[in-house]
Amino acid sequence: MSFNTKTILATLIFCFLITIVKAQNFGSNWPGNNTISFGNLGVGYSKPITIKTLKNFVNLPVKFKVTTLNDSVEFVRSKIYADTVLNQTYLIKVNKKIEKNKPGRETKIYTKETKKIFTELFEGGTLNGVITDSCWLFKVINGQISAYSPIANLKLQTNYLNAFQVADGPIQKFDPKKLEKVIADNPKAKIAFDKKNYFKAIKIYNGLE
């Protein structure tokens, strides 16, 4: 292979890689300033995730073990879907024995149809979902302040949080003003809070960072 041929080939490969990288930009409507990283790296807070906005968030399929109201156990690999009409989240169970686009291949399992739900974590242990009237809430931060998200993943950003709990108190809707009162006595946590990185503020308060 001549020198010129090698140069042309290298240029083509470089251009191809640049095209792939550019394709990862999901546009200005995505939360977290166009980043789809699950890291809590100071991402600006806009509004907590809700059932209506869930479709705009990174939401990968996870294998769940689900106990339904009739005590049957289902193993389902699915992302969390949102039914904005019923104001419910749900999973989709796929029966691969049935051909695609045929009736019965996909079954929806709604929050209100379940008693228990959890997933096993790569880090070890399990992530349990709290059943609410509209969604499953997964405890993504555990400690003196616990934080919850309707998406089952530990590596999230601030705007994936939509509920929190202080000690053994009630789970309440995520409200920065209420959170500020709790972490006010921790200067380091308050610095992260003032930058609107509430995820990091909670972890600092809990001694996790």
PDB file of N, CA and C in Angstrom, residues 33-76:
ATOM      1  N   ASN A  33     -28.188  20.034  29.870  1.00  0.00           N
ATOM      2  CA  ASN A  33     -27.300  20.737  28.950  1.00  0.00           C
ATOM      3  C   ASN A  33     -26.700  19.831  27.886  1.00  0.00           C
ATOM      4  N   ASN A  34     -27.547  19.016  27.281  1.00  0.00           N
ATOM      5  CA  ASN A  34     -27.189  18.134  26.171  1.00  0.00           C
ATOM      6  C   ASN A  34     -26.327  16.942  26.558  1.00  0.00           C
ATOM      7  N   THR A  35     -26.003  16.767  27.819  1.00  0.00           N
ATOM      8  CA  THR A  35     -25.199  15.619  28.196  1.00  0.00           C
ATOM      9  C   THR A  35     -26.096  14.429  28.479  1.00  0.00           C
ATOM     10  N   ILE A  36     -25.672  13.230  28.064  1.00  0.00           N
ATOM     11  CA  ILE A  36     -26.433  12.032  28.397  1.00  0.00           C
ATOM     12  C   ILE A  36     -25.632  11.153  29.348  1.00  0.00           C
ATOM     13  N   SER A  37     -24.573  11.727  29.937  1.00  0.00           N
ATOM     14  CA  SER A  37     -23.807  10.997  30.942  1.00  0.00           C
ATOM     15  C   SER A  37     -24.658  10.798  32.186  1.00  0.00           C
ATOM     16  N   PHE A  38     -24.504   9.634  32.851  1.00  0.00           N
ATOM     17  CA  PHE A  38     -25.219   9.393  34.096  1.00  0.00           C
ATOM     18  C   PHE A  38     -24.480   9.967  35.289  1.00  0.00           C
ATOM     19  N   GLY A  39     -23.318  10.588  35.070  1.00  0.00           N
ATOM     20  CA  GLY A  39     -22.543  11.106  36.196  1.00  0.00           C
ATOM     21  C   GLY A  39     -23.174  12.343  36.817  1.00  0.00           C
ATOM     22  N   ASN A  40     -22.918  12.571  38.101  1.00  0.00           N
ATOM     23  CA  ASN A  40     -23.449  13.756  38.781  1.00  0.00           C
ATOM     24  C   ASN A  40     -22.360  14.818  38.789  1.00  0.00           C
ATOM     25  N   LEU A  41     -22.063  15.384  37.626  1.00  0.00           N
ATOM     26  CA  LEU A  41     -20.920  16.272  37.472  1.00  0.00           C
ATOM     27  C   LEU A  41     -21.344  17.737  37.405  1.00  0.00           C
ATOM     28  N   GLY A  42     -22.154  18.181  38.366  1.00  0.00           N
ATOM     29  CA  GLY A  42     -22.519  19.577  38.431  1.00  0.00           C
ATOM     30  C   GLY A  42     -23.540  19.998  37.400  1.00  0.00           C
ATOM     31  N   VAL A  43     -24.322  19.056  36.910  1.00  0.00           N
ATOM     32  CA  VAL A  43     -25.310  19.377  35.882  1.00  0.00           C
ATOM     33  C   VAL A  43     -26.366  20.310  36.447  1.00  0.00           C
ATOM     34  N   GLY A  44     -26.693  21.364  35.722  1.00  0.00           N
ATOM     35  CA  GLY A  44     -27.657  22.344  36.195  1.00  0.00           C
ATOM     36  C   GLY A  44     -29.040  21.751  36.366  1.00  0.00           C
ATOM     37  N   TYR A  45     -29.707  22.159  37.411  1.00  0.00           N
ATOM     38  CA  TYR A  45     -31.051  21.666  37.712  1.00  0.00           C
ATOM     39  C   TYR A  45     -32.080  22.509  36.982  1.00  0.00           C
ATOM     40  N   SER A  46     -33.041  21.867  36.343  1.00  0.00           N
ATOM     41  CA  SER A  46     -34.136  22.614  35.722  1.00  0.00           C
ATOM     42  C   SER A  46     -35.416  22.299  36.481  1.00  0.00           C
ATOM     43  N   LYS A  47     -36.002  21.137  36.200  1.00  0.00           N
ATOM     44  CA  LYS A  47     -37.187  20.683  36.926  1.00  0.00           C
ATOM     45  C   LYS A  47     -37.052  19.194  37.164  1.00  0.00           C
ATOM     46  N   PRO A  48     -37.654  18.690  38.251  1.00  0.00           N
ATOM     47  CA  PRO A  48     -37.575  17.244  38.500  1.00  0.00           C
ATOM     48  C   PRO A  48     -38.265  16.471  37.384  1.00  0.00           C
ATOM     49  N   ILE A  49     -37.806  15.272  37.155  1.00  0.00           N
ATOM     50  CA  ILE A  49     -38.431  14.381  36.185  1.00  0.00           C
ATOM     51  C   ILE A  49     -39.864  14.084  36.617  1.00  0.00           C
ATOM     52  N   THR A  50     -40.766  14.028  35.670  1.00  0.00           N
ATOM     53  CA  THR A  50     -42.167  13.694  35.943  1.00  0.00           C
ATOM     54  C   THR A  50     -42.623  12.651  34.932  1.00  0.00           C
ATOM     55  N   ILE A  51     -43.818  12.129  35.132  1.00  0.00           N
ATOM     56  CA  ILE A  51     -44.352  11.158  34.175  1.00  0.00           C
ATOM     57  C   ILE A  51     -44.493  11.793  32.794  1.00  0.00           C
ATOM     58  N   LYS A  52     -44.877  13.068  32.748  1.00  0.00           N
ATOM     59  CA  LYS A  52     -45.059  13.734  31.464  1.00  0.00           C
ATOM     60  C   LYS A  52     -43.746  13.986  30.734  1.00  0.00           C
ATOM     61  N   THR A  53     -42.653  14.151  31.483  1.00  0.00           N
ATOM     62  CA  THR A  53     -41.379  14.458  30.844  1.00  0.00           C
ATOM     63  C   THR A  53     -40.424  13.268  30.802  1.00  0.00           C
ATOM     64  N   LEU A  54     -40.827  12.145  31.350  1.00  0.00           N
ATOM     65  CA  LEU A  54     -39.953  10.976  31.454  1.00  0.00           C
ATOM     66  C   LEU A  54     -39.387  10.551  30.100  1.00  0.00           C
ATOM     67  N   LYS A  55     -40.169  10.698  29.047  1.00  0.00           N
ATOM     68  CA  LYS A  55     -39.730  10.250  27.720  1.00  0.00           C
ATOM     69  C   LYS A  55     -38.502  11.009  27.227  1.00  0.00           C
ATOM     70  N   ASN A  56     -38.204  12.166  27.814  1.00  0.00           N
ATOM     71  CA  ASN A  56     -37.060  12.972  27.390  1.00  0.00           C
ATOM     72  C   ASN A  56     -35.767  12.625  28.108  1.00  0.00           C
ATOM     73  N   PHE A  57     -35.820  11.659  29.030  1.00  0.00           N
ATOM     74  CA  PHE A  57     -34.661  11.309  29.827  1.00  0.00           C
ATOM     75  C   PHE A  57     -34.053   9.981  29.375  1.00  0.00           C
ATOM     76  N   VAL A  58     -32.735   9.861  29.563  1.00  0.00           N
ATOM     77  CA  VAL A  58     -32.078   8.588  29.280  1.00  0.00           C
ATOM     78  C   VAL A  58     -32.673   7.532  30.199  1.00  0.00           C
ATOM     79  N   ASN A  59     -33.123   6.423  29.626  1.00  0.00           N
ATOM     80  CA  ASN A  59     -33.929   5.454  30.364  1.00  0.00           C
ATOM     81  C   ASN A  59     -33.675   4.085  29.746  1.00  0.00           C
ATOM     82  N   LEU A  60     -32.666   3.398  30.247  1.00  0.00           N
ATOM     83  CA  LEU A  60     -32.234   2.148  29.629  1.00  0.00           C
ATOM     84  C   LEU A  60     -33.017   0.936  30.135  1.00  0.00           C
ATOM     85  N   PRO A  61     -33.154  -0.109  29.310  1.00  0.00           N
ATOM     86  CA  PRO A  61     -33.840  -1.335  29.761  1.00  0.00           C
ATOM     87  C   PRO A  61     -33.095  -1.982  30.929  1.00  0.00           C
ATOM     88  N   VAL A  62     -33.859  -2.467  31.896  1.00  0.00           N
ATOM     89  CA  VAL A  62     -33.324  -3.114  33.093  1.00  0.00           C
ATOM     90  C   VAL A  62     -34.123  -4.390  33.325  1.00  0.00           C
ATOM     91  N   LYS A  63     -33.489  -5.426  33.874  1.00  0.00           N
ATOM     92  CA  LYS A  63     -34.208  -6.655  34.190  1.00  0.00           C
ATOM     93  C   LYS A  63     -34.835  -6.520  35.585  1.00  0.00           C
ATOM     94  N   PHE A  64     -36.151  -6.578  35.639  1.00  0.00           N
ATOM     95  CA  PHE A  64     -36.894  -6.442  36.889  1.00  0.00           C
ATOM     96  C   PHE A  64     -37.518  -7.767  37.314  1.00  0.00           C
ATOM     97  N   LYS A  65     -37.638  -7.948  38.613  1.00  0.00           N
ATOM     98  CA  LYS A  65     -38.452  -9.014  39.170  1.00  0.00           C
ATOM     99  C   LYS A  65     -39.677  -8.347  39.759  1.00  0.00           C
ATOM    100  N   VAL A  66     -40.841  -8.710  39.248  1.00  0.00           N
ATOM    101  CA  VAL A  66     -42.084  -8.028  39.610  1.00  0.00           C
ATOM    102  C   VAL A  66     -43.067  -9.016  40.236  1.00  0.00           C
ATOM    103  N   THR A  67     -43.649  -8.625  41.357  1.00  0.00           N
ATOM    104  CA  THR A  67     -44.742  -9.392  41.962  1.00  0.00           C
ATOM    105  C   THR A  67     -46.030  -8.627  41.709  1.00  0.00           C
ATOM    106  N   THR A  68     -46.970  -9.270  41.027  1.00  0.00           N
ATOM    107  CA  THR A  68     -48.226  -8.605  40.684  1.00  0.00           C
ATOM    108  C   THR A  68     -49.241  -8.739  41.819  1.00  0.00           C
ATOM    109  N   LEU A  69     -50.395  -8.130  41.644  1.00  0.00           N
ATOM    110  CA  LEU A  69     -51.421  -8.128  42.701  1.00  0.00           C
ATOM    111  C   LEU A  69     -51.946  -9.522  43.023  1.00  0.00           C
ATOM    112  N   ASN A  70     -51.879 -10.431  42.045  1.00  0.00           N
ATOM    113  CA  ASN A  70     -52.339 -11.805  42.310  1.00  0.00           C
ATOM    114  C   ASN A  70     -51.201 -12.712  42.771  1.00  0.00           C
ATOM    115  N   ASP A  71     -50.071 -12.072  43.167  1.00  0.00           N
ATOM    116  CA  ASP A  71     -48.894 -12.763  43.720  1.00  0.00           C
ATOM    117  C   ASP A  71     -48.112 -13.595  42.704  1.00  0.00           C
ATOM    118  N   SER A  72     -48.381 -13.424  41.429  1.00  0.00           N
ATOM    119  CA  SER A  72     -47.549 -14.085  40.427  1.00  0.00           C
ATOM    120  C   SER A  72     -46.253 -13.286  40.263  1.00  0.00           C
ATOM    121  N   VAL A  73     -45.183 -13.979  39.913  1.00  0.00           N
ATOM    122  CA  VAL A  73     -43.875 -13.329  39.771  1.00  0.00           C
ATOM    123  C   VAL A  73     -43.494 -13.285  38.289  1.00  0.00           C
ATOM    124  N   GLU A  74     -43.129 -12.112  37.831  1.00  0.00           N
ATOM    125  CA  GLU A  74     -42.744 -11.923  36.439  1.00  0.00           C
ATOM    126  C   GLU A  74     -41.307 -11.402  36.377  1.00  0.00           C
ATOM    127  N   PHE A  75     -40.530 -11.931  35.433  1.00  0.00           N
ATOM    128  CA  PHE A  75     -39.200 -11.392  35.167  1.00  0.00           C
ATOM    129  C   PHE A  75     -39.287 -10.624  33.854  1.00  0.00           C
ATOM    130  N   VAL A  76     -39.030  -9.339  33.928  1.00  0.00           N
ATOM    131  CA  VAL A  76     -39.264  -8.463  32.781  1.00  0.00           C
ATOM    132  C   VAL A  76     -38.026  -7.610  32.513  1.00  0.00           C
TER     133      VAL A  76
END
